Tab-separated table of C-alpha atoms in Angstrom:
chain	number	residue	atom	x	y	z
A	1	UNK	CA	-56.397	8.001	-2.512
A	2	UNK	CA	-54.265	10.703	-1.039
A	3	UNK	CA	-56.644	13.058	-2.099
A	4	UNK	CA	-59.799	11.763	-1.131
A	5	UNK	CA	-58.571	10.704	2.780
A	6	UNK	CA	-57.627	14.815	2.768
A	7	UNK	CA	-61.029	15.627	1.688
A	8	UNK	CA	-62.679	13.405	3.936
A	9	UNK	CA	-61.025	14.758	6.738
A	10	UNK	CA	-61.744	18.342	6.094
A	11	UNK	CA	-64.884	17.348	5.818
A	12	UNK	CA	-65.024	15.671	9.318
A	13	UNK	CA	-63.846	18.937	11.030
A	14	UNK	CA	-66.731	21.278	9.269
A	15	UNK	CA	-69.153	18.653	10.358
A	16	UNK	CA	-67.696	17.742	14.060
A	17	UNK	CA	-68.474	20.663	16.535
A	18	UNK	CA	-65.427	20.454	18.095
A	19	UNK	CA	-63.457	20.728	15.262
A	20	UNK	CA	-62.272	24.313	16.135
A	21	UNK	CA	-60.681	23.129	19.033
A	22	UNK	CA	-58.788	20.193	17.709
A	23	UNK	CA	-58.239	22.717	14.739
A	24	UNK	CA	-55.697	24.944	17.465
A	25	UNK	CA	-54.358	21.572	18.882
A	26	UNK	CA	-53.159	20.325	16.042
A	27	UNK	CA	-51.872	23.658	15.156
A	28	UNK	CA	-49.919	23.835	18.438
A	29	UNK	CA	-48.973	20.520	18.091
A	30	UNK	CA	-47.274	21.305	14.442
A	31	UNK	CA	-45.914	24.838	15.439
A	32	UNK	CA	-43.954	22.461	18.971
A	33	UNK	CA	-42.258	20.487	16.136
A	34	UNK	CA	-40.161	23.212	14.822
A	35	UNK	CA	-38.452	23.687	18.235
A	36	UNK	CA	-37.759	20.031	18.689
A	37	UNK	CA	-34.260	18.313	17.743
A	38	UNK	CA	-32.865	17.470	14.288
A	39	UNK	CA	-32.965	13.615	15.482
A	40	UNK	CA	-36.278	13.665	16.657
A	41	UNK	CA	-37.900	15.221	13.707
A	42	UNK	CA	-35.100	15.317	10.856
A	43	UNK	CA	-37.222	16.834	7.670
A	44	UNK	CA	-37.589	19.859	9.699
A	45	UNK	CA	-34.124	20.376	9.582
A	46	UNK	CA	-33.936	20.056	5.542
A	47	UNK	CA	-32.846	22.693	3.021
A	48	UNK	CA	-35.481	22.381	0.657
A	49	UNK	CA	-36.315	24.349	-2.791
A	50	UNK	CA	-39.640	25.926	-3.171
A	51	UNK	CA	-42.749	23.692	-2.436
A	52	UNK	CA	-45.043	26.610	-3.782
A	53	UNK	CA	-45.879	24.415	-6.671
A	54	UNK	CA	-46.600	21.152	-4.991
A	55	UNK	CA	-49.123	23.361	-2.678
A	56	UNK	CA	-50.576	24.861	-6.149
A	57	UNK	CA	-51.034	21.733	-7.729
A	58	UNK	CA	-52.675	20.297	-4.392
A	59	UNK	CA	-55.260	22.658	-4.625
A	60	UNK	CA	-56.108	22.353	-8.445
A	61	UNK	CA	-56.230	17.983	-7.497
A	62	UNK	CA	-55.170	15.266	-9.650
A	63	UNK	CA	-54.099	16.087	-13.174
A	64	UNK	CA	-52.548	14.098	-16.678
A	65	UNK	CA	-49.399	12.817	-17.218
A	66	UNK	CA	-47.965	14.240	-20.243
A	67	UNK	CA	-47.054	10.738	-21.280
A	68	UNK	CA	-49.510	8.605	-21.052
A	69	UNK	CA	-52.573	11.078	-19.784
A	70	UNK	CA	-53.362	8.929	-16.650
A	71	UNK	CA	-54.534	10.532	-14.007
A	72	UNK	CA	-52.086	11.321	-11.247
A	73	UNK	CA	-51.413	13.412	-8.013
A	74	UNK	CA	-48.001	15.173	-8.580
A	75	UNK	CA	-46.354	13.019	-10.585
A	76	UNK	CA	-46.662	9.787	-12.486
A	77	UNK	CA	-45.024	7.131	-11.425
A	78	UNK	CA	-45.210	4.806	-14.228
A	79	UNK	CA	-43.973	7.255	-16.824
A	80	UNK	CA	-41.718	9.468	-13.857
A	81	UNK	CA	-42.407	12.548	-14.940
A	82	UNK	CA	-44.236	15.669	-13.154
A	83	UNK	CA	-48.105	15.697	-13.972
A	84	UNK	CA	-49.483	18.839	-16.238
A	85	UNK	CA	-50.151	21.068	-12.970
A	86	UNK	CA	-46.366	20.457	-12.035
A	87	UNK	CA	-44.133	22.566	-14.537
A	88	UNK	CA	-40.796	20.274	-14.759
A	89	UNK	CA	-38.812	23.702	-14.704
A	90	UNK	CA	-40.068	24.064	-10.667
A	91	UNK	CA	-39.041	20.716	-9.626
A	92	UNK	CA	-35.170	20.477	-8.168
A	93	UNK	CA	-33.010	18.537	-10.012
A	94	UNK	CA	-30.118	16.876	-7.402
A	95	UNK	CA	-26.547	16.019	-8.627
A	96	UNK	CA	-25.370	13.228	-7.319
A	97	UNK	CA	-21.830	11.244	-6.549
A	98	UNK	CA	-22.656	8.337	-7.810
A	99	UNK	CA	-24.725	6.382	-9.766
A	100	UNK	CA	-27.824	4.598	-8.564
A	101	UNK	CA	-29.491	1.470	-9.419
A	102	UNK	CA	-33.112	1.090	-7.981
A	103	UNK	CA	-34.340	-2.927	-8.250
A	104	UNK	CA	-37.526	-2.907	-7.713
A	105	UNK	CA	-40.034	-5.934	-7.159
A	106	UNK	CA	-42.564	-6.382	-9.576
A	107	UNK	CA	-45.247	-6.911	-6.767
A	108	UNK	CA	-44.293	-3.517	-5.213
A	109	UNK	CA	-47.402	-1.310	-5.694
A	110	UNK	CA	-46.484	1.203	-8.442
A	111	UNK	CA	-48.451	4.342	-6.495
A	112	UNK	CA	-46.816	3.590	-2.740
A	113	UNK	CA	-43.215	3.254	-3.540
A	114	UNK	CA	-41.028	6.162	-3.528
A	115	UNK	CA	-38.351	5.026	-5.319
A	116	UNK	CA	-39.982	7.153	-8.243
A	117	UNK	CA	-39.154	10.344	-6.136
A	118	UNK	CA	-35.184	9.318	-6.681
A	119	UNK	CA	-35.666	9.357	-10.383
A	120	UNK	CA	-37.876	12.177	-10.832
A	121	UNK	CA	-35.357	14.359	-8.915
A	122	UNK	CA	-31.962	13.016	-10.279
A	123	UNK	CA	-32.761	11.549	-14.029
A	124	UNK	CA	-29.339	11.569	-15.027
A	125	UNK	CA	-27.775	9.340	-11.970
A	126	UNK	CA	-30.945	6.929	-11.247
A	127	UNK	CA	-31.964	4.176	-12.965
A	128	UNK	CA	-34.838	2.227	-11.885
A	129	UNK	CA	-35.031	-1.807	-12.772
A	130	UNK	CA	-38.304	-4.150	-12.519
A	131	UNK	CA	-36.899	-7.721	-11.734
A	132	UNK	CA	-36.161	-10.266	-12.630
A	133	UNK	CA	-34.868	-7.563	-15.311
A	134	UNK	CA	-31.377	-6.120	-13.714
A	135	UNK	CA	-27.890	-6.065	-14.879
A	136	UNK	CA	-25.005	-8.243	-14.300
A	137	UNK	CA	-23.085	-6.958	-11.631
A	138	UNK	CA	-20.324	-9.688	-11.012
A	139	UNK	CA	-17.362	-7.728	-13.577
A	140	UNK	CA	-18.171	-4.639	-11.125
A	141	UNK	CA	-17.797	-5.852	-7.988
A	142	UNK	CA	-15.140	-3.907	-7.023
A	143	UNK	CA	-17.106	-0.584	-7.739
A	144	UNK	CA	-20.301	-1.695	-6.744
A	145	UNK	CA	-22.316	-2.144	-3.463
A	146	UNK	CA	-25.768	-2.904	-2.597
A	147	UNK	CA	-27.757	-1.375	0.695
A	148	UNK	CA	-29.086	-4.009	2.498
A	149	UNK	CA	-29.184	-5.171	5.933
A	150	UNK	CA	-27.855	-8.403	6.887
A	151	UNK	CA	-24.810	-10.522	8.819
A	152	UNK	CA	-22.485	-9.721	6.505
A	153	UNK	CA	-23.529	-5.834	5.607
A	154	UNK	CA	-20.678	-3.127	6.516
A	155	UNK	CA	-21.271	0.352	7.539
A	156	UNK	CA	-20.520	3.110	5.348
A	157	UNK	CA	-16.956	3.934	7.589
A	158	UNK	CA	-16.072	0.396	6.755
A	159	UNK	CA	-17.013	0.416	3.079
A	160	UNK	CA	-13.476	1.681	1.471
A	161	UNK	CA	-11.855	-0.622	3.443
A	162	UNK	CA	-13.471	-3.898	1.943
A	163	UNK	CA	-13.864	-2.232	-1.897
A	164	UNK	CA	-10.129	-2.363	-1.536
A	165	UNK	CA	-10.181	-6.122	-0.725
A	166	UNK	CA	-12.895	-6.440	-3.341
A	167	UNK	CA	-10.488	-4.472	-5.758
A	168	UNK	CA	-7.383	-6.452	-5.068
A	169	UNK	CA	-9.150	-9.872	-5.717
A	170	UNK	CA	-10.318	-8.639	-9.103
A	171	UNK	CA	-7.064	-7.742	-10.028
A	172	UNK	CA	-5.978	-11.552	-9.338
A	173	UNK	CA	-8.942	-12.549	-11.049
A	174	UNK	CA	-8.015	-11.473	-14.297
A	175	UNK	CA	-4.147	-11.919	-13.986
A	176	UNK	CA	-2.889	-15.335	-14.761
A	177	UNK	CA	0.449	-14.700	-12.768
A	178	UNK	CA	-1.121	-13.321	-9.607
A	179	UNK	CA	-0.310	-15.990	-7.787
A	180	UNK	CA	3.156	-16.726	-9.096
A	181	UNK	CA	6.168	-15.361	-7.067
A	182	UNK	CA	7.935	-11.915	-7.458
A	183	UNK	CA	12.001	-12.292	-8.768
A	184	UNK	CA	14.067	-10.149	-7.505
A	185	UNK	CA	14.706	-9.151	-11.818
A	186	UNK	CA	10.753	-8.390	-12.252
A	187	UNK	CA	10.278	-4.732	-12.585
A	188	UNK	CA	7.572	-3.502	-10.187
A	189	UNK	CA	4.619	-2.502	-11.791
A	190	UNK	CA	3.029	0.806	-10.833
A	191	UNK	CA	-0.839	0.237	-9.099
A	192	UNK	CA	-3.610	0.397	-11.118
A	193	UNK	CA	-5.227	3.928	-10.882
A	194	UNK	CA	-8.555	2.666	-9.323
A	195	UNK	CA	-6.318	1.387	-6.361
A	196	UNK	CA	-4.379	4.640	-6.016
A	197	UNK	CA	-7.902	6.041	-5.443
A	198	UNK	CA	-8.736	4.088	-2.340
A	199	UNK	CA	-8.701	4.994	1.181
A	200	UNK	CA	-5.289	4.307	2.858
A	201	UNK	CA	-6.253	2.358	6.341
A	202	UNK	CA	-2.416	3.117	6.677
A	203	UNK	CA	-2.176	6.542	6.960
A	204	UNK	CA	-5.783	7.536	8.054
A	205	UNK	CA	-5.753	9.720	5.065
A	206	UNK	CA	-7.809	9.489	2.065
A	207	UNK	CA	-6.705	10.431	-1.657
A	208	UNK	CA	-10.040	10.622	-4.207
A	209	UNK	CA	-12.335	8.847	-2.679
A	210	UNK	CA	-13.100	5.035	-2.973
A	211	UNK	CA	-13.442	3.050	-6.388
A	212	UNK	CA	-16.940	3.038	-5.770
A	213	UNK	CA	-19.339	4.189	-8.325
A	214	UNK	CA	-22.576	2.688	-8.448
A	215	UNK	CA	-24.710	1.950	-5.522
A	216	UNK	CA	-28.124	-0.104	-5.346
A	217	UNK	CA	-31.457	-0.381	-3.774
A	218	UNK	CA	-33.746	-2.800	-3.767
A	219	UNK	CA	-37.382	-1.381	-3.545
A	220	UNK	CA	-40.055	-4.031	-1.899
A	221	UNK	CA	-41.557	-4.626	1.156
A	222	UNK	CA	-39.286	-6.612	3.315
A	223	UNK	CA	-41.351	-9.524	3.195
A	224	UNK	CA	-41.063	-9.790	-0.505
A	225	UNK	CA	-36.887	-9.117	-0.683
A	226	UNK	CA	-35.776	-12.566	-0.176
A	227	UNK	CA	-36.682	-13.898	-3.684
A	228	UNK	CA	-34.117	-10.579	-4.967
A	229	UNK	CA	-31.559	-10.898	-3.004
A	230	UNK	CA	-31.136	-14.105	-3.378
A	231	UNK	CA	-30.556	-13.776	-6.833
A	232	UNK	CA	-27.514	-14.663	-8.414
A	233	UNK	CA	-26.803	-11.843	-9.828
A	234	UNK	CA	-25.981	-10.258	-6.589
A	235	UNK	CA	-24.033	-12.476	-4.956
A	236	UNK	CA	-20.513	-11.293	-4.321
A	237	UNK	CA	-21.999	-7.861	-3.689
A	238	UNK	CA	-20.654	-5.673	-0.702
A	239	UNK	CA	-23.044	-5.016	1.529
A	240	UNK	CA	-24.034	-1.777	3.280
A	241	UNK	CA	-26.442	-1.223	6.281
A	242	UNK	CA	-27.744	1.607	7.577
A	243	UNK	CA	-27.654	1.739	11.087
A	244	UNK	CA	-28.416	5.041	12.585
A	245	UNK	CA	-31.172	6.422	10.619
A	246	UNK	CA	-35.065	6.238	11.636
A	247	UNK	CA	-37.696	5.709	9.275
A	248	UNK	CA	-40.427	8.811	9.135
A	249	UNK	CA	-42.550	6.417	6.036
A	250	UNK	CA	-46.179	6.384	6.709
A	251	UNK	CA	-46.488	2.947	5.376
A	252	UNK	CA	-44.167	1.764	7.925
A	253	UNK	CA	-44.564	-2.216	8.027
A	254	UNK	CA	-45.461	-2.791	11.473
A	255	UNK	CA	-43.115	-5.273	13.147
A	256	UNK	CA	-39.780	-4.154	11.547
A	257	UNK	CA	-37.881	-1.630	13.281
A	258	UNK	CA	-37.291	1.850	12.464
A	259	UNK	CA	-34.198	1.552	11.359
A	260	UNK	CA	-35.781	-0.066	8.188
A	261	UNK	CA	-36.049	2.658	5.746
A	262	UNK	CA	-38.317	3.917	2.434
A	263	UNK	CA	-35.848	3.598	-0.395
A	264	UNK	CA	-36.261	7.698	-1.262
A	265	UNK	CA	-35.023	7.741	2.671
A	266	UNK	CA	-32.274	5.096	2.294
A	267	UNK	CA	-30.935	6.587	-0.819
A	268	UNK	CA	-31.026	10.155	0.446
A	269	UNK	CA	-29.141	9.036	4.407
A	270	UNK	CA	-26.609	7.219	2.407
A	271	UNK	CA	-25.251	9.839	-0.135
A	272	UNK	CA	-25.075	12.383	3.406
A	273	UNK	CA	-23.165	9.541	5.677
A	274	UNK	CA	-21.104	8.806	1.777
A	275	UNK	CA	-20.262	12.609	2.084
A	276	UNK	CA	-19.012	13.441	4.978
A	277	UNK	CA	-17.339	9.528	5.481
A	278	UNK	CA	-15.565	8.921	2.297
A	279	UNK	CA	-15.808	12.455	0.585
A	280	UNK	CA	-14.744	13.939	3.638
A	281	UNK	CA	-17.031	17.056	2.969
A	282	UNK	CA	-18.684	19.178	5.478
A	283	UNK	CA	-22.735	18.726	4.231
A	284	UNK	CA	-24.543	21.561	3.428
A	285	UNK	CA	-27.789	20.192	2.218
A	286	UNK	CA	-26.328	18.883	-1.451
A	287	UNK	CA	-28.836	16.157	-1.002
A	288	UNK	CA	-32.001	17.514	0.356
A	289	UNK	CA	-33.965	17.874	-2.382
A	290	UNK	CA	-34.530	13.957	-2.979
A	291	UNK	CA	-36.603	14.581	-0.117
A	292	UNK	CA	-38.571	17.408	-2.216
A	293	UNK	CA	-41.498	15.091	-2.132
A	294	UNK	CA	-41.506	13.036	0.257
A	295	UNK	CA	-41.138	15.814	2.692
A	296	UNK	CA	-44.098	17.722	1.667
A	297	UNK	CA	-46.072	14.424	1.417
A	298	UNK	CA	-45.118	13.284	5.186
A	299	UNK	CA	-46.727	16.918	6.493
A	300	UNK	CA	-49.801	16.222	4.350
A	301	UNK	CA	-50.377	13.125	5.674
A	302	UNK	CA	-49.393	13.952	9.159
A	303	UNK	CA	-52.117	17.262	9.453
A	304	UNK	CA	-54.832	15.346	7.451
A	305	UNK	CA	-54.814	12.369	10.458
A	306	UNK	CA	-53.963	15.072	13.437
A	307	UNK	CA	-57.509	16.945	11.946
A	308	UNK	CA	-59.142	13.399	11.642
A	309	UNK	CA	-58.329	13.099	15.300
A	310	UNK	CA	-55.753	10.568	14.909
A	311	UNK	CA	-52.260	9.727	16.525
């Protein structure tokens, strides 16, 4: 489909006599963006690996998965792997801090989600679940959070903090004497190392990080997450929201604001804020290639409607 509406536009221009014209706005238009702010138009700003072969394999149109021979633009995302045109070798492979889960709702349209772009990018650190299929999650509560908006989300500056509450409850979970007592004769026992790793509120200072180690996303439309996070598998979970960060998705869904993010764009805006707020790292782009292609989708899009003649 992606293909087609950029066909049919080019096709509108040759045949619309004032196509020159809106030809050189549009051009302005998209040469103006690379002056504007990081804020106002943030995948300008990103440090990106070569998108020579997305542009090649643009040209040539769709092509076969290697696994199962569909026809796909890109990359297929049932099989999440690079289509014939797209040598694997050329596609960025990110490393990332953590591990991610990716719950995704069996209604969610296979070809419009971009939770695919996560696990085409970084294999090794994302796995990708169709519910109600997921893992049990209550035994790793302590080093677990979910991304979600709601009363009781966090922010990311706020996460260590309540890991190490989550922590010290799990502890007393699975000690029978937590709640007995101390005697002045009981030799102190020395803190578990996960706790040694958490942030000290105390002292402002931070030793390796928090206990966290696996983070997840649900990928569905918003109308569709109630039924998964409801579930009971996720109760118990500390939630994160993402406050600061506006959507650039195409498939916006009108009436939610732009806060509310694609899950490529949620995963990608919480390993940066995770990096420089818990790591304490300066960022220098680690993370920019999960954006690989959803960046070079966005300007497709974007030209094809500004040479339809559209906002």
């Amino acid at each position: 489909q992606l293909t087609m509406a950029l066909h049919s536009s080019t096709l509108l221009n040759e045949e619309n006599s004032e196509g020159p014209k809106r030809n050189t706005d549009c051009l302005e238009s998209l040469e103006s963006q690379t002056t504007s702010s990081f804020q106002d138009n943030p995948l300008q700003q990103l440090q990106l690996a070569s998108q020579e072969v997305l542009e090649k394999a643009k040209k040539s149109g769709r092509s076969k998965c290697p696994q199962c021979k569909s026809s796909r633009m890109f990359y297929c995302y049932t099989c999440f792997v690079p289509v014939e045109t797209v040598p694997t070798e050329e596609i960025p492979t990110v490393k990332l801090p953590l591990k991610v889960d990716i719950i995704k709702h069996p209604n969610e349209t296979d070809g419009k989600s971009t939770a695919v772009h996560a696990k085409l990018l970084a294999p090794d650190d994302v796995t990708i679940y169709k519910y109600p299929c997921i893992p049990e999650y209550k035994e790793k509560r302590h080093e677990v959070a979910l991304i979600f908006p709601g009363p009781d989300a966090v922010s990311i500056k706020e996460m260590a903090f309540h890991l190490q509450k989550y922590t010290k409850k799990t502890v007393c979970d699975n000690d029978s004497d937590c709640s007995r007592e101390p005697t002045p004769k009981q030799a102190k026992i020395a803190p578990k190392e996960e706790e040694k790793n958490l942030y000290d509120y105390t002292s402002g200072k931070e030793s390796e990080g928090t206990s966290l180690k696996k983070i997840i996303f649900i990928d569905s439309t918003w109308n569709q997450t109630n039924k998964i996070i409801t579930d009971e598998r996720l109760q118990g979970l500390l939630q994160i929201e993402l406050k600061t960060r506006k959507t650039c998705f195409w498939r916006h869904q009108k009436g939610k604001p732009n806060t509310y993010l694609s899950t490529i764009e949620a995963i990608y805006y919480f390993l940066v804020d995770y990096h420089q707020e818990i790591l304490k790292e300066n960022y220098k782009g680690q993370y920019d290639n999960l954006l690989f292609f959803f960046s070079f989708m966005y300007t497709l899009i974007k030209n094809a409607k500004c040479f339809a003649g559209k906002d």
